[in-house]
XYZ file of C-alpha atoms in Angstrom:
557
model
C 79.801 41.331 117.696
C 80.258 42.541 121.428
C 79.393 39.412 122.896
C 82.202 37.664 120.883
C 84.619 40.142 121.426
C 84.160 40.076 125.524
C 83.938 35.748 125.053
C 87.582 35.932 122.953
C 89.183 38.317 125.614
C 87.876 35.991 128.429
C 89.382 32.860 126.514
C 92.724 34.995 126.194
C 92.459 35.970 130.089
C 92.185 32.261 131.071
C 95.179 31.213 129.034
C 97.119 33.907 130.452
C 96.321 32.886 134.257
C 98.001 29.288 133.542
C 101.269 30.829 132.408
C 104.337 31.495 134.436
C 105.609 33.781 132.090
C 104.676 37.867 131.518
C 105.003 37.375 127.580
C 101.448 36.853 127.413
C 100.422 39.159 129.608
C 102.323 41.717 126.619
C 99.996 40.016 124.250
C 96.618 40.582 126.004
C 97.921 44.413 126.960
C 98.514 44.429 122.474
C 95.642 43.467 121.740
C 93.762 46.048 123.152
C 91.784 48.398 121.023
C 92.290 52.375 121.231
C 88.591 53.218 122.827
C 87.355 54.407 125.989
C 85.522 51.061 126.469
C 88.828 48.702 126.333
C 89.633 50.587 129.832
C 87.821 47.877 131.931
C 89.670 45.197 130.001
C 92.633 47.177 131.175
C 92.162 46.973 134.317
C 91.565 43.387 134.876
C 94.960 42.637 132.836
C 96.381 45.056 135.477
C 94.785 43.125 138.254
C 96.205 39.845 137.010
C 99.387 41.377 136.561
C 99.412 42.692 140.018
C 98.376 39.371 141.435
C 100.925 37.294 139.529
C 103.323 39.093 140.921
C 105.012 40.401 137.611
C 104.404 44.269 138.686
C 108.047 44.839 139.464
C 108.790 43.827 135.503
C 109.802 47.142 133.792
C 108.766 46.086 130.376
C 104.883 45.354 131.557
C 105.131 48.442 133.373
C 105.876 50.536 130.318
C 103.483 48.696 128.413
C 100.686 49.397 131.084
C 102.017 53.257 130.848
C 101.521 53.354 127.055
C 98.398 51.635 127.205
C 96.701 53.759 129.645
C 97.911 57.086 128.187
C 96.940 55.274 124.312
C 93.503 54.718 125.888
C 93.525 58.389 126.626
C 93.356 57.442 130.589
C 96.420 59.915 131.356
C 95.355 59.720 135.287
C 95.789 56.000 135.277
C 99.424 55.897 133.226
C 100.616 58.811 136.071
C 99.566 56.990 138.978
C 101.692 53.742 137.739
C 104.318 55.703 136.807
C 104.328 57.397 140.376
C 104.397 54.098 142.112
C 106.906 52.400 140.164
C 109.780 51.633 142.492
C 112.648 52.636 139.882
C 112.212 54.472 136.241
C 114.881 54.351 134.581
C 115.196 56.366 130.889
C 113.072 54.218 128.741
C 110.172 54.356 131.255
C 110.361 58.171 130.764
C 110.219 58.377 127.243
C 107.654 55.388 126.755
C 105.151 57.597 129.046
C 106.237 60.490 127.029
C 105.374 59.178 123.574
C 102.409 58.074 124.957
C 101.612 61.701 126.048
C 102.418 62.938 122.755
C 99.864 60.504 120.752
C 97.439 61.733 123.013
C 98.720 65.352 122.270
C 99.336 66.090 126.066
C 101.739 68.306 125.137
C 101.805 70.540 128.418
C 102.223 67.225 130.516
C 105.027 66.020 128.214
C 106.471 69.524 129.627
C 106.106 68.517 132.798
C 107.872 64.835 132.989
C 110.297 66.128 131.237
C 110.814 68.655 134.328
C 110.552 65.788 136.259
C 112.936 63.971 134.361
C 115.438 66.476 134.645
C 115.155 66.634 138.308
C 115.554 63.366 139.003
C 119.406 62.561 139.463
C 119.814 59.016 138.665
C 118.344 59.269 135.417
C 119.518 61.268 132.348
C 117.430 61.928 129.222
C 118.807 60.291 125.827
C 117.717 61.201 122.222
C 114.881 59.762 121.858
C 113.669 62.005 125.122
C 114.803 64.754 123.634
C 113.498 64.263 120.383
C 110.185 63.675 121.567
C 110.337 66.852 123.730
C 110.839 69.102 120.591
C 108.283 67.558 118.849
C 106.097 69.204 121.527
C 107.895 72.302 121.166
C 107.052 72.319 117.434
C 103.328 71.542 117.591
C 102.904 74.459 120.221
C 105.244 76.617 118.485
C 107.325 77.402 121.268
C 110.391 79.272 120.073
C 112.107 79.450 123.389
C 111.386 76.560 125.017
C 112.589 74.565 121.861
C 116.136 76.245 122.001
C 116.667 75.483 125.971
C 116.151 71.821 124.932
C 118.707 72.414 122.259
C 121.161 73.758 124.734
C 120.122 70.788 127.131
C 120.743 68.401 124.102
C 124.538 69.969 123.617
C 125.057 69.932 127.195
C 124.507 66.264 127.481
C 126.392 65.240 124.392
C 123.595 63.879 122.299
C 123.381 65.467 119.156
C 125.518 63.499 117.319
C 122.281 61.372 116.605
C 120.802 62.074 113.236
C 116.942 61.265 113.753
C 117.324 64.110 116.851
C 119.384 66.556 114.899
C 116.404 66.016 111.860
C 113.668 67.060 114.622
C 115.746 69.972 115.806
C 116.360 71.110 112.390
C 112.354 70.805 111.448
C 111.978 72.654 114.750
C 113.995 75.543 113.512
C 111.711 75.535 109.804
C 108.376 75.169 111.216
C 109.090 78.048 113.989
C 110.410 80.474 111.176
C 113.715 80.461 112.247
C 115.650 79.997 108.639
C 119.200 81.472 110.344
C 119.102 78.852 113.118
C 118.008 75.703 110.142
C 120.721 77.210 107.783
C 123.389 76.641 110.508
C 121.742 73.018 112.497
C 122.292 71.623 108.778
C 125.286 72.840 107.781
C 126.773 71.638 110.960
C 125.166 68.125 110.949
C 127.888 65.531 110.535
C 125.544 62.985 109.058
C 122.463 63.692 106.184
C 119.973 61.065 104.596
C 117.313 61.592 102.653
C 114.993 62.789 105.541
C 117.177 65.272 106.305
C 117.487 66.646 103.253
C 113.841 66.530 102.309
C 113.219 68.073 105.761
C 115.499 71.407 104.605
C 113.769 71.577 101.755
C 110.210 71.161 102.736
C 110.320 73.619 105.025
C 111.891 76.289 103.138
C 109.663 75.800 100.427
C 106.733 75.682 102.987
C 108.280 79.529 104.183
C 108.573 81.012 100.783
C 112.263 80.904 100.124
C 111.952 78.927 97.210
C 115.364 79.954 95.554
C 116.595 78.433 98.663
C 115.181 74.767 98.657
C 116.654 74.490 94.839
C 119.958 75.682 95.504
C 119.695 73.058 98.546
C 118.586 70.609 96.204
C 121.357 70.917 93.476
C 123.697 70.402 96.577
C 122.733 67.670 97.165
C 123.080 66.155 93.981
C 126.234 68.271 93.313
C 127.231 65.705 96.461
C 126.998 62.676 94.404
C 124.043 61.697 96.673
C 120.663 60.407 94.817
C 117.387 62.442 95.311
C 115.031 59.750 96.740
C 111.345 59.774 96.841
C 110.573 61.911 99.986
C 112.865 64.327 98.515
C 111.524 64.455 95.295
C 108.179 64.325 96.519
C 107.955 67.559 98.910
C 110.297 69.729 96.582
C 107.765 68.832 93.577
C 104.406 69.213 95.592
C 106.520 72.214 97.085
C 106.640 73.836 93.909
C 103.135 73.069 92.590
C 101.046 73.791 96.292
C 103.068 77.440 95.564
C 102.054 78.303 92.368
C 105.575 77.673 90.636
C 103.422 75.276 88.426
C 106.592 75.596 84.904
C 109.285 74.586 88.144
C 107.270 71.792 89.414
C 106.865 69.911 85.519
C 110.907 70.913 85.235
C 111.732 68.491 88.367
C 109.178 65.971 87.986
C 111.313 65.486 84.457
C 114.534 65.426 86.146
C 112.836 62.820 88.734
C 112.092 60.532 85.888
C 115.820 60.531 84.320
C 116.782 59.821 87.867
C 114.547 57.237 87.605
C 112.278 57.724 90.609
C 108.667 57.554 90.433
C 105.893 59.667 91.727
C 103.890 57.975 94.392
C 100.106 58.010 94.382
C 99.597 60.718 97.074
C 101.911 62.846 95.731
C 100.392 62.966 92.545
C 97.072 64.149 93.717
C 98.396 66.541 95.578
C 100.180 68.140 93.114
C 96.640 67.640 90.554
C 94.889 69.430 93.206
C 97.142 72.383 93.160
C 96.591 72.360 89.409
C 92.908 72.602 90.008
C 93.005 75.284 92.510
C 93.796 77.581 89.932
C 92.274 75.883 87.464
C 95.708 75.461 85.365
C 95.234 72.776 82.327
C 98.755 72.690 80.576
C 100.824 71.291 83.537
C 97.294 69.423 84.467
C 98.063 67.536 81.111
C 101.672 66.992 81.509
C 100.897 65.247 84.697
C 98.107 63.355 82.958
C 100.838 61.784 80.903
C 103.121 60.916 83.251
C 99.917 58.829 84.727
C 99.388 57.065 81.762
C 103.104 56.607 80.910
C 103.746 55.115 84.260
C 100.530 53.231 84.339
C 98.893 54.845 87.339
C 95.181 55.473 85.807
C 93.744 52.611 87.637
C 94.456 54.223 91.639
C 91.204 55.896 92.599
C 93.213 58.838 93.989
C 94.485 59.720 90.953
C 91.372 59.228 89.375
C 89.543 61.948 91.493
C 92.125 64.093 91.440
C 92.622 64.535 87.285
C 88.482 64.786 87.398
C 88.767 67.134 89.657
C 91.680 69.166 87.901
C 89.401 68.980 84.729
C 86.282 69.893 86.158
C 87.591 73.135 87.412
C 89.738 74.045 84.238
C 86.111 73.697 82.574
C 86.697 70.268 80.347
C 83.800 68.528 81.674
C 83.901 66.208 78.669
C 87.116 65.146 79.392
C 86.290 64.617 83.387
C 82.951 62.793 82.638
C 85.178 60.371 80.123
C 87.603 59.840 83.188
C 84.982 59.199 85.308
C 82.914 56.860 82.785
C 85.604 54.632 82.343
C 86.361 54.169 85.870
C 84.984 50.855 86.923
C 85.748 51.497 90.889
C 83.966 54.280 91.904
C 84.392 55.795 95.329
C 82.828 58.647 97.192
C 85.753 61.048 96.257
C 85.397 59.780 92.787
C 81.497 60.776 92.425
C 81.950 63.789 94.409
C 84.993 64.911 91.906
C 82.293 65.131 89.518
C 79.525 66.211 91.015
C 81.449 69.408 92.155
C 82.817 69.535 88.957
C 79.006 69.841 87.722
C 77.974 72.500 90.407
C 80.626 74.607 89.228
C 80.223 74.807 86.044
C 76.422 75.447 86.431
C 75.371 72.397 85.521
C 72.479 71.732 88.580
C 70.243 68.858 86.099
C 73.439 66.686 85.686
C 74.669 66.651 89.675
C 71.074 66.216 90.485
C 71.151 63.080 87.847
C 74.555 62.233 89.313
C 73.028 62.042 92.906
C 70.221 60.000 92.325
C 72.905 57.201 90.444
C 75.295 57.312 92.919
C 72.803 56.220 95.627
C 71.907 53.686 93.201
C 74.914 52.166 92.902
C 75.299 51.967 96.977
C 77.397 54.062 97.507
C 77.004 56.495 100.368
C 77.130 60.223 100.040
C 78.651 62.679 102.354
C 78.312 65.859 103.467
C 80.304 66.945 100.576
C 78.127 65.460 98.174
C 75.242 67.333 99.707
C 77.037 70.631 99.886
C 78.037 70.638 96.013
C 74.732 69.688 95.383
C 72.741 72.399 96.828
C 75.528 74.879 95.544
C 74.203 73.984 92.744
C 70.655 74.233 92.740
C 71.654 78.353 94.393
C 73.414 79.599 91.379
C 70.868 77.927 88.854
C 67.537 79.639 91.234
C 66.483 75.770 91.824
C 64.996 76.466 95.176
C 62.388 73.383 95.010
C 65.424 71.066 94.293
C 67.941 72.221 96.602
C 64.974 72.173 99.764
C 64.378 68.566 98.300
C 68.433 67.999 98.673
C 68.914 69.040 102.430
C 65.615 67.188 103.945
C 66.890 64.089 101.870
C 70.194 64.491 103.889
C 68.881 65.348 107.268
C 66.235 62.537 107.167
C 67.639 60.166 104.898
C 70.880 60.151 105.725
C 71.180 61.729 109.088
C 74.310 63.540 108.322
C 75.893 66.329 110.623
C 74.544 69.815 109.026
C 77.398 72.117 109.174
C 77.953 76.204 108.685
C 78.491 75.020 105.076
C 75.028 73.278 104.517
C 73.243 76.487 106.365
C 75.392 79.091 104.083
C 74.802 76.981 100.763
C 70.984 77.476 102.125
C 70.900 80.983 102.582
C 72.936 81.694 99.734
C 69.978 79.533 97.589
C 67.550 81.384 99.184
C 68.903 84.989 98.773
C 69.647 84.598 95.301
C 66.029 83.401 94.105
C 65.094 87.223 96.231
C 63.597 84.852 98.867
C 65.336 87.226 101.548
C 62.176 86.949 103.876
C 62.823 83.228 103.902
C 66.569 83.310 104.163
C 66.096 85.176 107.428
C 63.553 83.012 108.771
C 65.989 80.129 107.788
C 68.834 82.042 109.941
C 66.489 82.748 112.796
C 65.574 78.950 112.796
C 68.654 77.346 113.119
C 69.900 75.287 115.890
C 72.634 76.672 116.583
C 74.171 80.388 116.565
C 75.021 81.644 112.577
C 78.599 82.289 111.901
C 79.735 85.005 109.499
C 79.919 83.222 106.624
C 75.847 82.593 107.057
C 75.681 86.207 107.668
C 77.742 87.143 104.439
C 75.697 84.994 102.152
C 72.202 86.651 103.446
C 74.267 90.438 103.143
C 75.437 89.396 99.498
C 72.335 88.365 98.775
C 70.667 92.088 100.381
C 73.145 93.867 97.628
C 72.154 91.348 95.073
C 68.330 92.716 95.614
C 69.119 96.305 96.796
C 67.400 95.457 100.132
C 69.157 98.389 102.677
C 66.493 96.787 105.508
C 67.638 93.122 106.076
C 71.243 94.101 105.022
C 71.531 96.429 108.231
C 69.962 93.542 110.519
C 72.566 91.153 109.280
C 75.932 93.395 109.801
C 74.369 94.291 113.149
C 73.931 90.613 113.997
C 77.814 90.144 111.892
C 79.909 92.656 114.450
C 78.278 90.313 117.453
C 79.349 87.171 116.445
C 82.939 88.144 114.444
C 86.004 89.656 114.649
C 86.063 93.263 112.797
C 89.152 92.736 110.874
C 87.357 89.559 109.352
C 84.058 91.633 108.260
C 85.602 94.517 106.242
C 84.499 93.345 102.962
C 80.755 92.822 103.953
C 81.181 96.615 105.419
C 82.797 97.393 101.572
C 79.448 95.985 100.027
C 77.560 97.575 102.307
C 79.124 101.058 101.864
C 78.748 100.662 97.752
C 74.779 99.420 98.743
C 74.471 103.053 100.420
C 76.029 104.440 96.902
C 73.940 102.701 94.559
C 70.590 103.383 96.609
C 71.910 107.218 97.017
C 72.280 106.955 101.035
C 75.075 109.347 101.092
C 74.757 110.149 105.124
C 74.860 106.514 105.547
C 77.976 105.524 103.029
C 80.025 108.065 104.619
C 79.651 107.093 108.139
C 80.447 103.428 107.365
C 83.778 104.512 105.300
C 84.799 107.180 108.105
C 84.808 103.360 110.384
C 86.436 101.630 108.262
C 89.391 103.765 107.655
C 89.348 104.717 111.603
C 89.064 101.059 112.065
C 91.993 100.404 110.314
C 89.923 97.508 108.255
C 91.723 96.364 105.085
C 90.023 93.839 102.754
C 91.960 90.866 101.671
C 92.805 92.340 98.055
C 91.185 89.339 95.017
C 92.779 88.280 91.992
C 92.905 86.662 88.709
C 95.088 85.043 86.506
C 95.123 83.359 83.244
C 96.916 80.816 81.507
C 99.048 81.721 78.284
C 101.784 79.192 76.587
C 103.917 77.988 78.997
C 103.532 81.119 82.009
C 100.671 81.583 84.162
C 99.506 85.743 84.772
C 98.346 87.108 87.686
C 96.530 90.311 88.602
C 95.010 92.451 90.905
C 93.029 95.126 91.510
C 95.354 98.661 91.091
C 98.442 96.164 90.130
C 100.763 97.906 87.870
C 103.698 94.836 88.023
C 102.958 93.253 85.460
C 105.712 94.241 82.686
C 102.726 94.886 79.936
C 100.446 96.775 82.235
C 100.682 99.971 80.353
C 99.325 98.064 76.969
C 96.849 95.946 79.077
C 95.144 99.120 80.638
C 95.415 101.381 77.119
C 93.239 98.451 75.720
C 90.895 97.971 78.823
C 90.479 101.659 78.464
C 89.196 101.183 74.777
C 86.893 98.577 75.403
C 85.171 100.252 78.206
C 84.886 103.677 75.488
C 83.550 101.118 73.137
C 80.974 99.776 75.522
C 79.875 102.509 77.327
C 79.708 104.512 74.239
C 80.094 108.055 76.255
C 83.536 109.269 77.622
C 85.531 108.130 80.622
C 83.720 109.430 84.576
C 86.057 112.048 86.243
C 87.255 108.992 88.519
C 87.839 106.743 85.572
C 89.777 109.215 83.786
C 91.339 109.673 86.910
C 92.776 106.252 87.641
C 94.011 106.011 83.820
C 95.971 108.853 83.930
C 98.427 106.993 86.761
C 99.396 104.120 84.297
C 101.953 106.356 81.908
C 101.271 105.057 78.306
């Protein structure tokens, strides 16, 4: 395959050499392929250019920038751009968008210095609009609004694609005040622009916001149109405001506008993440209604969304009928398996899809041995990771070796888990560590849990260990290590540590609840805790401890 693709470029060079003209020298410098090993290539069509005398042509000299800084060969593209005789604007800005593909954000900083300093060229919109796109992916504040004033110096932001970046600068910084004011003063607004405003205050919480920007835009007289449907919907859904996101997607279908593909796994996925099934259905309908149930994407996605809202009946039926299967598709269900406990049937659902050809990956594997840990299938889940190591010669990751200890450590294998940590390649990351000190609680084992939150504070950050040093502190508790618990509580609190607080919510009617640990918002709490109170008398069968009775006498009933 080499061989022929050297032979066709030689055939291409030897046409080129006969012409008189630079056209095909644009052709050849096209053609070129995005990897380190076209450079060579590069370098001979630079040669001929060179020799033909068609170096002094300012659109092979741009093309030669762009290709050279594509080719990530930023030395190359500098040292033509510092020879070139005379740059005008668009020489600037094609090795600048070259720069930016390449994410050489710092020198896109520093042409555009240069830029400025030269005094017989001026930057234009595009310049400028390929500058802030820098300033957005480093998040510089300040250097973003200098380029601002530089764009209302030189007159240029009458243009609407520039005034769009500037105004996505402004949401994806945080600055809400500044976006507010860019778009009410913009002269001009399309769809981008209006889906941009909305996106990003959606994407920064102000969610009351984004709708009223919407309904002014329809209160306008201008149509909603895809892009703007699309991020105010998957907006909505990615957030949680799952009752908001159904209510649009049914004003997007009077408008008559139709959910894309993407979109709509994107928004299933949200549904899955908290494992939400009456929207999940909705959504299912408006597949079938606008005959969608045939894209793979979709597919995996309403699997997925019914795997983790525990129909696996209704996934497996999905996936049955599904003639094209991909790896997303098996995987879908294969997590969906592993979650629900189900180890027999993803083991079963490995072995058929490498059957049918098709090629697991690393998230196949992962879900798998997750698996075989929560259902004590040690045997299986060994079986699992040699068959991807050897077989399939797939990149282990921090996942694989956490899945691993995890497997081990709950089967009260802890000896082995450790000598599984002490084996690996390459240095274990707190997550590792937190599976082997989880699995120390699990089996009240005070010895390896102290090794591991030694070998924890080396490799992490405090702030991210505090709940391993919670579970360690109620370890000390439960074994009666008083000493011990209250020296690891006196650093915590003069640590400052706080633990990310969990949650849970469920799903009734039409509203989804959610709560969490000490939370008194919710406007039934008083009945909710009376009740929890009862069931723990009826359970325990002997009165409330001093703490419990304690914390129940906060909630007024």
């Amino acid at each position: 395959m080499r061989k022929a693709i050297i032979v066709s470029f030689r055939r291409q060079i030897t046409r080129t050499l006969t012409s008189s003209s630079p056209a095909p020298y644009e052709t050849l410098l096209e053609s070129l392929t995005p990897t380190p090993a076209s450079i060579p290539h590069l370098l001979q069509i630079h040669a001929l250019i060179i020799t033909n005398g068609f170096s002094s042509k300012s659109v092979l000299a741009c093309r030669l920038i762009t290709s050279y800084a594509s080719l990530r060969s930023p030395k190359h593209a500098r040292i033509l751009f510092d020879l070139l005789p005379k740059r005008a604007t668009h020489t600037y800005n094609h090795l600048l968008k070259a720069l930016m593909d390449i994410k050489q954000y710092q020198s896109v900083f520093w042409f555009y210095s240069s830029l400025l300093s030269d005094e017989w060229v001026s930057p234009d919109y595009v310049t400028f609009s390929i500058v802030i796109k820098a300033c957005v992916a480093l998040k510089l504040e300040r250097v973003g609004k200098v380029v601002h004033a530089h764009v209302l110096v030189c007159g240029s932001e009458s243009d609407l694609r520039l005034d769009t970046d500037l105004l996505q600068f402004y949401l994806k910084c945080g600055c809400l005040d500044y976006a507010h004011n860019m778009f009410d003063l913009m002269p001009k607004r399309d769809d981008f622009a209006w889906a941009a405003m909305i996106d990003g205050l959606v994407r920064s919480g102000a969610y009351a916001d984004a709708l009223k920007i919407f309904c002014g835009m329809r209160d306008s007289g201008l149509k909603a149109g895809v892009v703007t449907w699309n991020v105010l919907i998957s907006g909505l859904a990615r957030n949680g405001l799952y009752n908001e996101a159904l209510h649009y997607m049914k004003l997007m279908q009077w408008d008559g506008v139709k959910l894309g593909y993407v979109i709509l796994s994107s928004i299933l996925a949200s549904f899955a993440q908290r494992a939400v099934l009456k929207p999940g259905l909705e959504a299912h309908a408006y597949v079938i209604r606008n005959g969608l149930e045939l894209d793979l994407f979709v597919i995996s996605s309403l699997v997925d969304m019914y795997a983790k809202c525990g129909k696996l009946s209704l996934a497996r039926c999905l996936f049955d009928r599904s003639k094209d299967r991909d790896t997303g598709l098996w995987n879908a269900m294969i997590v969906g398996y592993g979650m629900n406990g189900d180890c027999k049937e993803s083991l079963s659902l490995l072995a058929k899809m490498i059957d049918s050809g098709v090629q697991p990956s690393d998230i196949t594997f992962t879900a798998v041995i997750s698996a075989c840990s929560h259902r004590g299938m040690v045997s299986e889940g060994l079986g699992v990771f040699n068959l991807m190591v050897d077989d399939y010669k797939i990149l282990i990751t921090y996942e694989h070796y956490a899945c691993m200890v995890d497997m081990f450590g709950r089967a009260g294998l802890l000896k082995g888990a450790y000598e599984f940590i002490m084996s690996m390649p390459i240095e274990p990351s707190k997550d590792i560590w937190g599976a082997f000190i989880s699995a120390c609680r699990i089996h009240s084992d005070a010895k390896f849990m102290e090794i591991a939150a030694r070998q924890m504070n080396e490799c992490s950050d405090t702030s991210e260990t505090t709940g391993y040093h919670v579970m360690m502190s109620n370890m000390y508790a439960e074994s009666g290590q008083w000493r011990e618990m209250a020296g690891l509580r006196t650093k915590i609190k003069n640590g400052r540590m706080k633990k990310r607080t969990g949650c849970s919510w469920i799903e009734i009617g039409d509203s989804v609840h959610v709560f969490s640990i000490g939370d008194f918002s919710h406007p039934q709490h008083s009945e909710i805790y009376f009740m929890l109170r009862n069931l723990n008398d009826d359970i325990s069968g002997v009165s409330m401890s001093k703490f419990e009775e304690f914390f129940y006498n906060q909630v007024e009933i």
